[in-house]
Amino acid sequence: MLYGLETVSLRKRQESELEVAELKMLRFSLGVTRLDRIRNEYIRGTAHVGRFGDKVREARLRWFGHVQRREIIRPIKHICNKHLL
C-alpha cells in the first residue's frame, strides 16, 4: 500500500480512505468482521502493524534522506532545495 507514496501529497480524506482500506485488508487476513466489534488498535497490534499515516511519514523521511545524500548536480536535489527555501 505504501508503494510510491513517498512523493505523493495526500489530503486528510485520501489518507483516511487508505487507512480504511488497510484495516479492511487486515481484518480479512485475521478473519475478523466488523460485526465482531474489535477495535482498530487491537487489530493493528495483533498484526504487528503501525498506523498508516505514521508509515507514510517514515517513508517520506527515508526518501528525503536519500535525496539529500545525492550529489548537488542532480536535478532532484535542486528541486527539493528550492521548495525548502
Short mmCIF file of N, CA and C in Angstrom, two decimals:
data_model
loop_
_atom_site.label_atom_id
_atom_site.label_comp_id
_atom_site.label_asym_id
_atom_site.label_seq_id
_atom_site.Cartn_x
_atom_site.Cartn_y
_atom_site.Cartn_z
N MET A 1 0.81 -1.19 0.00
CA MET A 1 0.00 0.00 0.00
C MET A 1 0.86 1.26 0.00
N LEU A 2 2.08 1.16 0.42
CA LEU A 2 2.93 2.35 0.51
C LEU A 2 3.71 2.64 -0.77
N TYR A 3 3.64 1.75 -1.74
CA TYR A 3 4.47 1.89 -2.93
C TYR A 3 4.20 3.22 -3.63
N GLY A 4 5.19 4.06 -3.74
CA GLY A 4 5.08 5.32 -4.45
C GLY A 4 4.51 6.47 -3.64
N LEU A 5 4.11 6.24 -2.41
CA LEU A 5 3.50 7.31 -1.62
C LEU A 5 4.53 8.26 -1.02
N GLU A 6 5.81 7.99 -1.22
CA GLU A 6 6.84 8.87 -0.68
C GLU A 6 6.79 10.24 -1.34
N THR A 7 6.37 10.28 -2.60
CA THR A 7 6.42 11.53 -3.36
C THR A 7 5.04 12.12 -3.63
N VAL A 8 3.99 11.52 -3.12
CA VAL A 8 2.63 11.98 -3.37
C VAL A 8 2.14 12.76 -2.16
N SER A 9 1.52 13.91 -2.43
CA SER A 9 0.91 14.65 -1.31
C SER A 9 -0.53 14.18 -1.16
N LEU A 10 -0.86 13.73 0.03
CA LEU A 10 -2.20 13.21 0.30
C LEU A 10 -2.99 14.20 1.13
N ARG A 11 -4.26 14.32 0.81
CA ARG A 11 -5.16 15.09 1.66
C ARG A 11 -5.59 14.20 2.80
N LYS A 12 -6.15 14.82 3.83
CA LYS A 12 -6.59 14.05 5.01
C LYS A 12 -7.61 12.98 4.62
N ARG A 13 -8.52 13.32 3.73
CA ARG A 13 -9.54 12.37 3.31
C ARG A 13 -8.92 11.17 2.59
N GLN A 14 -7.97 11.44 1.70
CA GLN A 14 -7.30 10.35 0.98
C GLN A 14 -6.53 9.46 1.94
N GLU A 15 -5.84 10.07 2.89
CA GLU A 15 -5.11 9.28 3.89
C GLU A 15 -6.07 8.43 4.71
N SER A 16 -7.22 9.00 5.04
CA SER A 16 -8.23 8.26 5.79
C SER A 16 -8.78 7.09 4.98
N GLU A 17 -9.03 7.31 3.69
CA GLU A 17 -9.53 6.24 2.83
C GLU A 17 -8.52 5.10 2.71
N LEU A 18 -7.24 5.44 2.61
CA LEU A 18 -6.21 4.41 2.54
C LEU A 18 -6.11 3.65 3.86
N GLU A 19 -6.28 4.35 4.97
CA GLU A 19 -6.24 3.68 6.27
C GLU A 19 -7.42 2.72 6.42
N VAL A 20 -8.59 3.14 5.94
CA VAL A 20 -9.77 2.27 5.98
C VAL A 20 -9.53 1.01 5.15
N ALA A 21 -8.97 1.19 3.95
CA ALA A 21 -8.68 0.04 3.09
C ALA A 21 -7.68 -0.90 3.75
N GLU A 22 -6.66 -0.33 4.39
CA GLU A 22 -5.66 -1.16 5.06
C GLU A 22 -6.29 -1.97 6.19
N LEU A 23 -7.14 -1.32 6.98
CA LEU A 23 -7.80 -2.03 8.08
C LEU A 23 -8.75 -3.10 7.56
N LYS A 24 -9.39 -2.84 6.44
CA LYS A 24 -10.27 -3.84 5.84
C LYS A 24 -9.46 -5.08 5.44
N MET A 25 -8.26 -4.85 4.87
CA MET A 25 -7.41 -5.98 4.49
C MET A 25 -6.89 -6.72 5.71
N LEU A 26 -6.53 -5.97 6.76
CA LEU A 26 -6.06 -6.61 7.99
C LEU A 26 -7.16 -7.46 8.62
N ARG A 27 -8.38 -6.92 8.65
CA ARG A 27 -9.50 -7.69 9.19
C ARG A 27 -9.70 -8.98 8.41
N PHE A 28 -9.65 -8.87 7.09
CA PHE A 28 -9.84 -10.06 6.25
C PHE A 28 -8.75 -11.09 6.52
N SER A 29 -7.50 -10.63 6.62
CA SER A 29 -6.40 -11.58 6.82
C SER A 29 -6.44 -12.22 8.22
N LEU A 30 -7.01 -11.51 9.20
CA LEU A 30 -7.12 -12.06 10.55
C LEU A 30 -8.42 -12.82 10.77
N GLY A 31 -9.31 -12.77 9.80
CA GLY A 31 -10.59 -13.47 9.93
C GLY A 31 -11.56 -12.78 10.88
N VAL A 32 -11.46 -11.47 10.96
CA VAL A 32 -12.30 -10.67 11.85
C VAL A 32 -13.28 -9.87 10.99
N THR A 33 -14.53 -9.77 11.44
CA THR A 33 -15.50 -8.95 10.72
C THR A 33 -15.84 -7.71 11.55
N ARG A 34 -16.50 -6.75 10.93
CA ARG A 34 -16.93 -5.55 11.65
C ARG A 34 -17.96 -5.90 12.72
N LEU A 35 -18.71 -6.98 12.48
CA LEU A 35 -19.72 -7.40 13.45
C LEU A 35 -19.10 -7.89 14.76
N ASP A 36 -17.83 -8.28 14.72
CA ASP A 36 -17.14 -8.71 15.94
C ASP A 36 -16.83 -7.54 16.87
N ARG A 37 -16.91 -6.32 16.34
CA ARG A 37 -16.72 -5.09 17.11
C ARG A 37 -15.38 -5.07 17.85
N ILE A 38 -14.32 -5.36 17.12
CA ILE A 38 -12.97 -5.32 17.68
C ILE A 38 -12.33 -4.00 17.26
N ARG A 39 -11.71 -3.32 18.19
CA ARG A 39 -11.12 -2.01 17.93
C ARG A 39 -9.95 -2.10 16.95
N ASN A 40 -9.78 -1.00 16.21
CA ASN A 40 -8.72 -0.93 15.21
C ASN A 40 -7.33 -1.09 15.83
N GLU A 41 -7.12 -0.49 16.98
CA GLU A 41 -5.82 -0.59 17.65
C GLU A 41 -5.48 -2.04 18.00
N TYR A 42 -6.48 -2.79 18.43
CA TYR A 42 -6.25 -4.20 18.75
C TYR A 42 -5.89 -4.98 17.49
N ILE A 43 -6.56 -4.67 16.39
CA ILE A 43 -6.27 -5.35 15.11
C ILE A 43 -4.86 -5.03 14.66
N ARG A 44 -4.47 -3.74 14.75
CA ARG A 44 -3.10 -3.36 14.36
C ARG A 44 -2.07 -4.04 15.25
N GLY A 45 -2.35 -4.11 16.54
CA GLY A 45 -1.42 -4.76 17.47
C GLY A 45 -1.29 -6.24 17.21
N THR A 46 -2.40 -6.90 16.89
CA THR A 46 -2.37 -8.33 16.59
C THR A 46 -1.57 -8.61 15.33
N ALA A 47 -1.71 -7.72 14.34
CA ALA A 47 -1.00 -7.89 13.07
C ALA A 47 0.41 -7.31 13.11
N HIS A 48 0.78 -6.66 14.23
CA HIS A 48 2.09 -6.00 14.37
C HIS A 48 2.32 -4.97 13.27
N VAL A 49 1.31 -4.12 13.08
CA VAL A 49 1.35 -3.09 12.05
C VAL A 49 1.08 -1.74 12.72
N GLY A 50 1.82 -0.71 12.30
CA GLY A 50 1.61 0.62 12.85
C GLY A 50 0.52 1.37 12.10
N ARG A 51 0.27 2.60 12.53
CA ARG A 51 -0.73 3.43 11.87
C ARG A 51 -0.26 3.79 10.47
N PHE A 52 -1.19 3.89 9.55
CA PHE A 52 -0.87 4.13 8.14
C PHE A 52 -0.17 5.48 7.96
N GLY A 53 -0.69 6.53 8.58
CA GLY A 53 -0.10 7.86 8.44
C GLY A 53 1.33 7.90 8.93
N ASP A 54 1.61 7.19 10.01
CA ASP A 54 2.98 7.15 10.54
C ASP A 54 3.92 6.45 9.58
N LYS A 55 3.44 5.38 8.95
CA LYS A 55 4.28 4.65 8.00
C LYS A 55 4.57 5.50 6.76
N VAL A 56 3.58 6.29 6.32
CA VAL A 56 3.79 7.17 5.17
C VAL A 56 4.82 8.23 5.51
N ARG A 57 4.73 8.83 6.70
CA ARG A 57 5.70 9.84 7.12
C ARG A 57 7.11 9.27 7.19
N GLU A 58 7.25 8.06 7.72
CA GLU A 58 8.57 7.42 7.78
C GLU A 58 9.13 7.20 6.38
N ALA A 59 8.28 6.75 5.46
CA ALA A 59 8.72 6.50 4.08
C ALA A 59 9.15 7.81 3.42
N ARG A 60 8.41 8.89 3.67
CA ARG A 60 8.77 10.19 3.09
C ARG A 60 10.10 10.68 3.63
N LEU A 61 10.30 10.55 4.93
CA LEU A 61 11.56 10.98 5.52
C LEU A 61 12.73 10.14 5.01
N ARG A 62 12.50 8.86 4.83
CA ARG A 62 13.55 7.99 4.29
C ARG A 62 13.91 8.43 2.87
N TRP A 63 12.89 8.72 2.05
CA TRP A 63 13.12 9.16 0.68
C TRP A 63 13.85 10.51 0.68
N PHE A 64 13.42 11.42 1.54
CA PHE A 64 14.06 12.73 1.63
C PHE A 64 15.53 12.59 2.02
N GLY A 65 15.83 11.67 2.91
CA GLY A 65 17.22 11.42 3.28
C GLY A 65 18.05 10.94 2.11
N HIS A 66 17.46 10.08 1.28
CA HIS A 66 18.16 9.60 0.09
C HIS A 66 18.45 10.78 -0.85
N VAL A 67 17.47 11.65 -1.03
CA VAL A 67 17.64 12.80 -1.92
C VAL A 67 18.73 13.72 -1.38
N GLN A 68 18.76 13.95 -0.09
CA GLN A 68 19.75 14.85 0.49
C GLN A 68 21.17 14.31 0.37
N ARG A 69 21.32 13.01 0.27
CA ARG A 69 22.66 12.43 0.12
C ARG A 69 23.13 12.42 -1.33
N ARG A 70 22.27 12.81 -2.26
CA ARG A 70 22.66 12.83 -3.68
C ARG A 70 23.65 13.95 -3.94
N GLU A 71 24.33 13.86 -5.10
CA GLU A 71 25.24 14.93 -5.48
C GLU A 71 24.44 16.18 -5.81
N ILE A 72 25.08 17.32 -5.66
CA ILE A 72 24.41 18.61 -5.86
C ILE A 72 24.02 18.82 -7.33
N ILE A 73 24.65 18.11 -8.26
CA ILE A 73 24.36 18.33 -9.67
C ILE A 73 23.08 17.62 -10.13
N ARG A 74 22.52 16.76 -9.31
CA ARG A 74 21.31 16.03 -9.68
C ARG A 74 20.10 16.97 -9.67
N PRO A 75 19.23 16.86 -10.67
CA PRO A 75 18.05 17.75 -10.74
C PRO A 75 17.14 17.63 -9.52
N ILE A 76 16.95 16.43 -9.01
CA ILE A 76 16.05 16.26 -7.87
C ILE A 76 16.55 17.01 -6.65
N LYS A 77 17.85 17.11 -6.50
CA LYS A 77 18.43 17.84 -5.38
C LYS A 77 18.09 19.33 -5.50
N HIS A 78 18.18 19.88 -6.72
CA HIS A 78 17.85 21.29 -6.93
C HIS A 78 16.37 21.54 -6.65
N ILE A 79 15.52 20.65 -7.09
CA ILE A 79 14.07 20.82 -6.89
C ILE A 79 13.74 20.81 -5.40
N CYS A 80 14.27 19.86 -4.67
CA CYS A 80 13.99 19.77 -3.23
C CYS A 80 14.53 20.97 -2.48
N ASN A 81 15.71 21.44 -2.84
CA ASN A 81 16.29 22.59 -2.15
C ASN A 81 15.50 23.87 -2.41
N LYS A 82 14.94 24.03 -3.62
CA LYS A 82 14.15 25.22 -3.92
C LYS A 82 12.86 25.23 -3.13
N HIS A 83 12.25 24.06 -2.92
CA HIS A 83 10.99 24.01 -2.18
C HIS A 83 11.21 24.17 -0.68
N LEU A 84 12.40 23.93 -0.22
CA LEU A 84 12.68 24.07 1.21
C LEU A 84 12.94 25.52 1.60
N LEU A 85 13.37 26.34 0.65
CA LEU A 85 13.72 27.74 0.96
C LEU A 85 12.53 28.61 1.08
#
